[in-house]
């Protein structure tokens, strides 16, 4: 469920008409619904109650806007971060350091030190050398770094190849058949408090079977580690639950996921940790755009909008689908291609799509754009960096400014030897 709906023929975000935001802020612009973020956070939390002891850490990479993080902090969520920059955002939003999990395959030594200084709650180790470096850094401070070892179970998540993370050829985690030996060696370091294991097999998962298979392998690993004398108090099950992008999509619900988790982890006697991202943020945002032209085409007309692949990269990167609808539809339909103004053929959002009839000056939205939207934006073609707006009931605020090309240009320098 989301809070973007038509009222008197015009799409609203909660109680705010989208044309009012377009007039005040301009387009393109991301628009987020506070009520949707809160509802999704509550539904996911409630779904996992049957699983017992649970820690929820929102995956910041999905949508790192600090206002969004503040909303989720208010809902009791911690943060899953993959860089020192994301950690700083989490702390700025009021998320306690103890509720921050630091994931990621490429943590630098400096980032490990920064995270130790901040006092974060958990490091998810990706390789043995990382654990050794972290242990040495913590030992030098007279501390023990709380950590788990991320394993790769070699399970195909059945998702897009570029967001699959649990197959043996992926860069993430350590091979599960090497985990016991590695855990044993790392647990001997004074600077490490090795508490358990972690797993994450991919994103936008549409089937629970791969997750259940991966969890079964982790359950066997936990038993093997305990048999070897290790104390296992945490298992991090990651995230990855998908959301519907197409109107006809039917995906597992959080309640179905929660029931599977409870069944798969029965008897583990650990704190289960989760890093939901897309499932919290995806349907909580739209990308609001204006039609520049309707350009005649050889087969179908091209609807040229002012949003582009630099604003919403998912289509160009993953051949992703985003539903496009008019803000004030007339009821008439057309078959058209939808494209942006960037000088790339890849700047095309849809081909031969059945959509609302639109004309120059009309407003439209790309739905389900709250996750992996603004966070992946760029300034390609020297375009402005897209702004973000947060709606709460009948009020809204700009929570990320549009960064204009002249501002970006001002940050660049011409060396003395090139100046005239």
Short mmCIF file of C-alpha atoms in Angstrom, two decimals:
data_model
loop_
_atom_site.label_atom_id
_atom_site.label_comp_id
_atom_site.label_asym_id
_atom_site.label_seq_id
_atom_site.Cartn_x
_atom_site.Cartn_y
_atom_site.Cartn_z
CA UNK A 1 0.00 0.00 0.00
CA UNK A 2 1.11 3.56 -0.62
CA UNK A 3 -0.34 7.02 -0.10
CA UNK A 4 -0.26 8.23 -3.72
CA UNK A 5 -3.85 8.32 -4.94
CA UNK A 6 -6.19 10.30 -7.16
CA UNK A 7 -8.52 12.80 -5.58
CA UNK A 8 -10.93 14.80 -7.75
CA UNK A 9 -9.03 13.54 -10.80
CA UNK A 10 -5.58 14.69 -9.60
CA UNK A 11 -2.89 12.55 -8.00
CA UNK A 12 -2.05 13.47 -4.43
CA UNK A 13 0.77 12.49 -2.12
CA UNK A 14 -1.19 12.03 1.09
CA UNK A 15 -3.14 15.34 1.25
CA UNK A 16 -0.93 17.35 -1.10
CA UNK A 17 -1.77 17.67 -4.79
CA UNK A 18 1.30 16.91 -6.89
CA UNK A 19 0.80 19.98 -9.12
CA UNK A 20 1.33 22.14 -6.03
CA UNK A 21 4.73 20.53 -5.48
CA UNK A 22 5.64 20.95 -9.16
CA UNK A 23 4.72 24.63 -9.02
CA UNK A 24 6.69 25.25 -5.83
CA UNK A 25 9.79 23.14 -6.52
CA UNK A 26 9.85 22.51 -10.26
CA UNK A 27 10.40 19.20 -12.02
CA UNK A 28 11.80 16.62 -12.08
CA UNK A 29 11.52 16.00 -8.34
CA UNK A 30 11.28 12.98 -6.09
CA UNK A 31 8.26 13.03 -3.79
CA UNK A 32 8.14 10.82 -0.69
CA UNK A 33 5.25 9.95 1.61
CA UNK A 34 5.95 9.90 5.35
CA UNK A 35 2.82 7.85 6.00
CA UNK A 36 3.97 5.17 3.58
CA UNK A 37 7.41 4.93 5.15
CA UNK A 38 5.86 4.59 8.58
CA UNK A 39 3.32 2.00 7.49
CA UNK A 40 5.90 -0.15 5.68
CA UNK A 41 8.23 0.02 8.69
CA UNK A 42 5.43 -1.08 11.01
CA UNK A 43 4.17 -3.86 8.73
CA UNK A 44 7.65 -5.34 8.32
CA UNK A 45 8.33 -5.19 12.05
CA UNK A 46 4.98 -6.79 12.90
CA UNK A 47 5.54 -9.55 10.32
CA UNK A 48 8.70 -10.68 12.11
CA UNK A 49 7.21 -10.93 15.60
CA UNK A 50 6.78 -14.72 15.29
CA UNK A 51 10.56 -15.01 14.71
CA UNK A 52 11.40 -13.96 18.27
CA UNK A 53 14.36 -11.69 19.08
CA UNK A 54 14.81 -9.37 16.11
CA UNK A 55 16.97 -6.35 15.22
CA UNK A 56 15.93 -4.21 12.24
CA UNK A 57 18.50 -2.09 10.43
CA UNK A 58 17.23 -0.17 7.41
CA UNK A 59 19.53 -0.54 4.38
CA UNK A 60 20.53 3.07 3.85
CA UNK A 61 21.70 2.49 0.27
CA UNK A 62 18.05 2.19 -0.81
CA UNK A 63 17.29 5.80 0.12
CA UNK A 64 19.80 7.70 2.28
CA UNK A 65 17.97 11.01 2.60
CA UNK A 66 18.49 12.18 6.18
CA UNK A 67 14.84 13.16 6.62
CA UNK A 68 13.79 9.67 5.55
CA UNK A 69 16.29 8.22 8.01
CA UNK A 70 14.82 10.38 10.77
CA UNK A 71 11.36 8.98 10.05
CA UNK A 72 12.68 5.42 10.26
CA UNK A 73 14.70 6.20 13.37
CA UNK A 74 11.44 7.31 14.97
CA UNK A 75 10.03 3.88 14.04
CA UNK A 76 12.84 2.20 15.97
CA UNK A 77 14.97 1.13 13.03
CA UNK A 78 18.72 0.96 13.10
CA UNK A 79 20.85 1.30 9.97
CA UNK A 80 22.74 -1.01 7.65
CA UNK A 81 25.56 1.02 6.08
CA UNK A 82 28.19 0.23 3.45
CA UNK A 83 30.40 3.32 3.75
CA UNK A 84 31.57 5.86 6.29
CA UNK A 85 29.41 8.42 4.51
CA UNK A 86 26.29 6.33 5.11
CA UNK A 87 27.33 5.87 8.74
CA UNK A 88 27.59 9.64 9.13
CA UNK A 89 24.10 10.02 7.68
CA UNK A 90 22.70 7.48 10.12
CA UNK A 91 24.29 9.24 13.08
CA UNK A 92 23.09 12.64 11.82
CA UNK A 93 19.55 11.26 11.68
CA UNK A 94 19.69 10.26 15.32
CA UNK A 95 20.16 6.52 14.88
CA UNK A 96 22.19 5.21 17.83
CA UNK A 97 25.66 3.98 16.91
CA UNK A 98 24.91 0.71 18.69
CA UNK A 99 22.11 0.08 16.16
CA UNK A 100 24.37 0.49 13.12
CA UNK A 101 25.61 -2.50 11.12
CA UNK A 102 28.57 -1.92 8.78
CA UNK A 103 28.33 -4.20 5.73
CA UNK A 104 30.16 -4.07 2.41
CA UNK A 105 33.00 -5.85 0.68
CA UNK A 106 35.36 -2.86 0.45
CA UNK A 107 35.58 -1.21 3.86
CA UNK A 108 38.85 0.70 4.02
CA UNK A 109 41.13 0.74 7.04
CA UNK A 110 40.17 4.36 7.59
CA UNK A 111 36.47 3.47 7.51
CA UNK A 112 37.01 0.63 9.98
CA UNK A 113 38.76 3.06 12.31
CA UNK A 114 35.99 5.65 11.94
CA UNK A 115 33.36 3.03 12.73
CA UNK A 116 35.28 1.93 15.81
CA UNK A 117 35.53 5.55 16.94
CA UNK A 118 31.77 5.90 16.51
CA UNK A 119 31.11 2.74 18.53
CA UNK A 120 28.88 0.96 16.00
CA UNK A 121 27.07 -2.20 16.99
CA UNK A 122 28.30 -4.69 14.40
CA UNK A 123 30.84 -5.21 11.62
CA UNK A 124 29.92 -7.73 8.93
CA UNK A 125 33.28 -9.18 7.92
CA UNK A 126 33.79 -10.09 4.26
CA UNK A 127 37.23 -11.72 4.36
CA UNK A 128 39.73 -13.00 6.87
CA UNK A 129 42.23 -10.19 6.34
CA UNK A 130 39.54 -7.61 7.08
CA UNK A 131 38.89 -9.36 10.39
CA UNK A 132 42.59 -9.36 11.23
CA UNK A 133 42.91 -5.64 10.47
CA UNK A 134 39.79 -4.80 12.46
CA UNK A 135 41.04 -6.87 15.40
CA UNK A 136 44.38 -5.05 15.40
CA UNK A 137 42.70 -1.63 15.23
CA UNK A 138 40.36 -2.50 18.10
CA UNK A 139 43.09 -4.10 20.21
CA UNK A 140 45.21 -0.94 19.89
CA UNK A 141 42.27 0.96 21.42
CA UNK A 142 41.86 -1.57 24.21
CA UNK A 143 38.54 -2.69 22.70
CA UNK A 144 36.89 -5.73 21.15
CA UNK A 145 35.04 -5.05 17.90
CA UNK A 146 31.61 -6.69 17.69
CA UNK A 147 31.50 -8.67 14.44
CA UNK A 148 29.92 -11.47 12.45
CA UNK A 149 31.32 -13.34 9.45
CA UNK A 150 29.40 -12.99 6.20
CA UNK A 151 29.18 -16.25 4.30
CA UNK A 152 28.29 -16.97 0.69
CA UNK A 153 25.94 -19.97 0.56
CA UNK A 154 26.08 -20.38 -3.25
CA UNK A 155 22.31 -20.00 -3.63
CA UNK A 156 20.86 -18.44 -6.76
CA UNK A 157 18.37 -15.80 -5.65
CA UNK A 158 16.59 -15.85 -9.02
CA UNK A 159 16.87 -12.09 -9.38
CA UNK A 160 18.66 -9.80 -11.86
CA UNK A 161 22.31 -10.81 -12.29
CA UNK A 162 23.53 -7.36 -11.24
CA UNK A 163 21.77 -7.54 -7.85
CA UNK A 164 22.50 -11.19 -7.07
CA UNK A 165 24.95 -11.51 -4.15
CA UNK A 166 24.78 -15.11 -2.89
CA UNK A 167 26.25 -17.18 -5.72
CA UNK A 168 29.81 -18.49 -5.47
CA UNK A 169 30.97 -16.26 -8.35
CA UNK A 170 29.67 -13.10 -6.63
CA UNK A 171 32.14 -10.90 -4.75
CA UNK A 172 30.31 -11.01 -1.43
CA UNK A 173 31.01 -13.14 1.64
CA UNK A 174 33.32 -16.10 2.21
CA UNK A 175 32.69 -19.57 0.82
CA UNK A 176 30.47 -21.42 3.25
CA UNK A 177 32.73 -24.47 3.25
CA UNK A 178 35.60 -22.28 4.50
CA UNK A 179 33.57 -20.49 7.17
CA UNK A 180 34.25 -22.82 10.14
CA UNK A 181 38.02 -22.68 9.77
CA UNK A 182 38.02 -18.94 9.21
CA UNK A 183 35.69 -18.36 12.16
CA UNK A 184 37.96 -20.45 14.36
CA UNK A 185 41.06 -18.48 13.42
CA UNK A 186 39.41 -15.07 13.75
CA UNK A 187 37.82 -15.90 17.11
CA UNK A 188 41.30 -16.22 18.61
CA UNK A 189 42.04 -12.49 18.11
CA UNK A 190 41.73 -10.46 21.31
CA UNK A 191 40.39 -7.48 19.39
CA UNK A 192 37.37 -9.29 17.96
CA UNK A 193 34.10 -10.22 19.62
CA UNK A 194 32.91 -12.64 16.95
CA UNK A 195 29.23 -13.21 17.65
CA UNK A 196 27.82 -15.04 14.65
CA UNK A 197 27.33 -15.14 10.91
CA UNK A 198 25.61 -13.10 8.20
CA UNK A 199 24.07 -13.77 4.81
CA UNK A 200 22.47 -11.77 2.00
CA UNK A 201 21.75 -13.43 -1.34
CA UNK A 202 20.33 -10.60 -3.44
CA UNK A 203 17.80 -7.85 -3.95
CA UNK A 204 14.27 -7.66 -5.38
CA UNK A 205 13.54 -11.29 -4.52
CA UNK A 206 10.20 -12.50 -5.86
CA UNK A 207 10.32 -16.03 -4.40
CA UNK A 208 10.91 -17.14 -0.82
CA UNK A 209 12.31 -20.56 -1.78
CA UNK A 210 15.91 -19.38 -2.40
CA UNK A 211 15.89 -17.52 0.91
CA UNK A 212 14.63 -20.57 2.78
CA UNK A 213 17.31 -22.72 1.12
CA UNK A 214 19.99 -20.24 2.12
CA UNK A 215 18.67 -20.07 5.68
CA UNK A 216 18.77 -23.87 5.90
CA UNK A 217 22.48 -23.78 5.02
CA UNK A 218 23.10 -21.10 7.62
CA UNK A 219 21.26 -23.16 10.23
CA UNK A 220 23.59 -26.08 9.49
CA UNK A 221 26.58 -23.75 9.77
CA UNK A 222 25.41 -22.41 13.13
CA UNK A 223 25.10 -25.97 14.43
CA UNK A 224 28.57 -26.83 13.12
CA UNK A 225 30.11 -23.72 14.70
CA UNK A 226 28.50 -24.49 18.06
CA UNK A 227 29.72 -28.07 17.87
CA UNK A 228 33.22 -26.64 17.42
CA UNK A 229 32.79 -24.73 20.67
CA UNK A 230 31.89 -21.28 19.36
CA UNK A 231 29.28 -19.02 20.96
CA UNK A 232 26.75 -17.94 18.33
CA UNK A 233 24.34 -15.26 19.53
CA UNK A 234 23.53 -13.43 16.26
CA UNK A 235 22.57 -14.41 12.75
CA UNK A 236 22.17 -11.60 10.22
CA UNK A 237 19.73 -12.66 7.50
CA UNK A 238 20.17 -9.51 5.40
CA UNK A 239 17.34 -8.16 3.27
CA UNK A 240 16.25 -8.43 -0.34
CA UNK A 241 12.48 -8.82 -0.21
CA UNK A 242 11.05 -7.47 -3.48
CA UNK A 243 8.28 -4.98 -4.22
CA UNK A 244 5.75 -4.86 -7.07
CA UNK A 245 6.84 -2.55 -9.90
CA UNK A 246 4.22 -3.64 -12.43
CA UNK A 247 0.50 -3.40 -11.64
CA UNK A 248 0.16 -7.17 -12.13
CA UNK A 249 3.12 -8.13 -9.94
CA UNK A 250 2.36 -10.44 -7.03
CA UNK A 251 5.24 -10.82 -4.55
CA UNK A 252 5.58 -12.47 -1.16
CA UNK A 253 4.14 -10.30 1.58
CA UNK A 254 6.09 -9.38 4.71
CA UNK A 255 3.71 -11.64 6.66
CA UNK A 256 4.54 -14.60 4.41
CA UNK A 257 8.23 -13.80 4.76
CA UNK A 258 7.94 -13.56 8.55
CA UNK A 259 6.18 -16.93 8.75
CA UNK A 260 8.93 -18.52 6.64
CA UNK A 261 11.66 -16.98 8.81
CA UNK A 262 10.01 -18.26 11.99
CA UNK A 263 9.78 -21.74 10.50
CA UNK A 264 13.31 -21.80 9.05
CA UNK A 265 15.04 -20.46 12.18
CA UNK A 266 13.10 -22.38 14.84
CA UNK A 267 15.47 -23.59 17.53
CA UNK A 268 18.41 -21.39 16.56
CA UNK A 269 18.25 -19.41 19.84
CA UNK A 270 19.88 -16.28 18.42
CA UNK A 271 19.04 -12.65 17.80
CA UNK A 272 17.98 -12.42 14.17
CA UNK A 273 19.07 -9.32 12.29
CA UNK A 274 17.49 -7.93 9.14
CA UNK A 275 18.40 -5.15 6.69
CA UNK A 276 15.24 -4.26 4.74
CA UNK A 277 15.62 -1.49 2.18
CA UNK A 278 13.53 -1.60 -0.98
CA UNK A 279 10.56 -3.17 0.81
CA UNK A 280 10.44 -0.12 3.11
CA UNK A 281 11.23 2.63 0.61
CA UNK A 282 10.21 1.46 -2.87
CA UNK A 283 6.53 2.37 -2.92
CA UNK A 284 7.03 5.35 -0.62
CA UNK A 285 8.23 7.59 -3.46
CA UNK A 286 7.49 8.73 -7.00
CA UNK A 287 9.48 10.72 -9.53
CA UNK A 288 7.35 13.68 -10.64
CA UNK A 289 8.14 14.88 -14.15
CA UNK A 290 6.78 17.21 -16.84
CA UNK A 291 6.19 16.34 -20.47
CA UNK A 292 8.40 18.51 -22.69
CA UNK A 293 7.27 17.24 -26.08
CA UNK A 294 5.24 14.51 -27.68
CA UNK A 295 7.45 13.75 -30.64
CA UNK A 296 6.06 11.83 -33.63
CA UNK A 297 7.83 8.52 -34.19
CA UNK A 298 8.06 5.99 -37.00
CA UNK A 299 6.12 3.38 -35.02
CA UNK A 300 4.94 5.13 -31.84
CA UNK A 301 5.23 8.71 -30.62
CA UNK A 302 7.93 9.58 -28.11
CA UNK A 303 6.81 11.23 -24.89
CA UNK A 304 9.86 13.30 -23.96
CA UNK A 305 9.87 14.10 -20.24
CA UNK A 306 12.21 16.31 -18.24
CA UNK A 307 13.31 13.41 -16.02
CA UNK A 308 16.20 11.40 -17.42
CA UNK A 309 18.43 8.41 -16.84
CA UNK A 310 20.68 10.54 -14.65
CA UNK A 311 17.69 11.12 -12.31
CA UNK A 312 16.38 7.52 -12.36
CA UNK A 313 19.09 5.11 -13.50
CA UNK A 314 17.36 1.80 -12.80
CA UNK A 315 15.81 1.44 -16.24
CA UNK A 316 19.09 2.00 -18.09
CA UNK A 317 21.07 -0.14 -15.62
CA UNK A 318 18.74 -3.07 -15.05
CA UNK A 319 16.08 -2.84 -17.78
CA UNK A 320 13.80 -2.12 -14.83
CA UNK A 321 10.10 -1.31 -15.14
CA UNK A 322 8.51 1.78 -13.60
CA UNK A 323 4.82 2.40 -14.10
CA UNK A 324 4.15 5.80 -15.72
CA UNK A 325 0.84 7.57 -15.13
CA UNK A 326 -0.51 11.06 -15.73
CA UNK A 327 -1.04 13.27 -12.69
CA UNK A 328 -4.39 14.41 -14.10
CA UNK A 329 -5.53 11.68 -16.53
CA UNK A 330 -8.35 12.32 -18.99
CA UNK A 331 -9.32 8.68 -19.32
CA UNK A 332 -7.90 8.44 -22.84
CA UNK A 333 -5.05 6.04 -23.63
CA UNK A 334 -2.19 5.99 -26.09
CA UNK A 335 0.66 3.70 -27.06
CA UNK A 336 3.95 5.54 -26.79
CA UNK A 337 7.62 5.42 -25.97
CA UNK A 338 8.79 7.40 -22.94
CA UNK A 339 12.24 8.98 -22.98
CA UNK A 340 14.29 11.67 -21.33
CA UNK A 341 16.45 14.47 -22.77
CA UNK A 342 19.89 12.91 -22.11
CA UNK A 343 21.96 12.29 -25.23
CA UNK A 344 21.88 8.49 -24.96
CA UNK A 345 19.56 5.97 -26.58
CA UNK A 346 19.59 4.27 -23.19
CA UNK A 347 17.73 7.27 -21.77
CA UNK A 348 14.46 5.52 -22.56
CA UNK A 349 12.01 4.55 -19.82
CA UNK A 350 9.57 2.51 -21.90
CA UNK A 351 8.92 1.37 -25.46
CA UNK A 352 5.47 0.71 -26.88
CA UNK A 353 3.83 1.25 -23.48
CA UNK A 354 0.07 1.70 -23.06
CA UNK A 355 -0.17 4.94 -21.04
CA UNK A 356 -2.48 7.85 -20.27
CA UNK A 357 -2.73 10.38 -23.08
CA UNK A 358 -0.41 13.27 -22.29
CA UNK A 359 0.69 16.44 -24.07
CA UNK A 360 3.37 19.10 -23.63
CA UNK A 361 3.16 20.69 -20.19
CA UNK A 362 1.32 17.77 -18.56
CA UNK A 363 2.66 16.19 -15.38
CA UNK A 364 3.34 12.50 -14.93
CA UNK A 365 4.93 10.25 -12.35
CA UNK A 366 7.13 7.21 -12.40
CA UNK A 367 5.84 5.06 -9.58
CA UNK A 368 7.78 2.94 -7.08
CA UNK A 369 10.76 5.30 -7.19
CA UNK A 370 11.43 5.65 -3.47
CA UNK A 371 14.29 3.13 -3.50
CA UNK A 372 17.42 3.31 -5.65
CA UNK A 373 16.20 6.51 -7.26
CA UNK A 374 17.70 9.79 -6.06
CA UNK A 375 20.51 7.93 -4.34
CA UNK A 376 21.82 6.71 -7.73
CA UNK A 377 21.36 10.05 -9.51
CA UNK A 378 24.20 11.80 -11.33
CA UNK A 379 24.83 15.06 -13.16
CA UNK A 380 25.50 13.46 -16.55
CA UNK A 381 25.11 15.90 -19.45
CA UNK A 382 25.76 18.64 -16.86
CA UNK A 383 22.21 18.37 -15.63
CA UNK A 384 21.07 19.52 -12.20
CA UNK A 385 21.01 16.99 -9.39
CA UNK A 386 17.38 16.11 -8.77
CA UNK A 387 15.74 17.47 -5.55
CA UNK A 388 13.67 15.53 -3.02
CA UNK A 389 10.46 16.47 -1.21
CA UNK A 390 8.91 14.83 1.85
CA UNK A 391 5.15 15.01 2.39
CA UNK A 392 3.50 14.62 5.77
CA UNK A 393 -0.27 14.94 5.67
CA UNK A 394 -1.14 18.32 4.16
CA UNK A 395 2.38 19.76 4.41
CA UNK A 396 5.58 19.21 2.46
CA UNK A 397 9.20 20.29 2.61
CA UNK A 398 12.20 20.17 0.32
CA UNK A 399 14.56 17.70 2.01
CA UNK A 400 17.28 17.79 -0.67
CA UNK A 401 17.88 20.85 -2.83
CA UNK A 402 18.16 20.83 -6.58
CA UNK A 403 21.91 21.28 -7.12
CA UNK A 404 22.25 23.43 -10.21
CA UNK A 405 24.93 23.00 -12.90
CA UNK A 406 26.51 26.32 -11.97
CA UNK A 407 27.02 25.10 -8.40
CA UNK A 408 28.70 21.95 -9.65
CA UNK A 409 30.81 23.99 -12.08
CA UNK A 410 31.97 26.23 -9.24
CA UNK A 411 33.54 23.21 -7.52
CA UNK A 412 35.86 22.56 -10.47
CA UNK A 413 39.25 24.18 -11.02
CA UNK A 414 41.37 25.10 -14.03
CA UNK A 415 45.08 24.70 -13.25
CA UNK A 416 47.31 27.74 -13.56
CA UNK A 417 49.08 26.44 -16.67
CA UNK A 418 45.77 26.36 -18.59
CA UNK A 419 44.54 29.78 -17.64
CA UNK A 420 44.52 32.51 -20.26
#
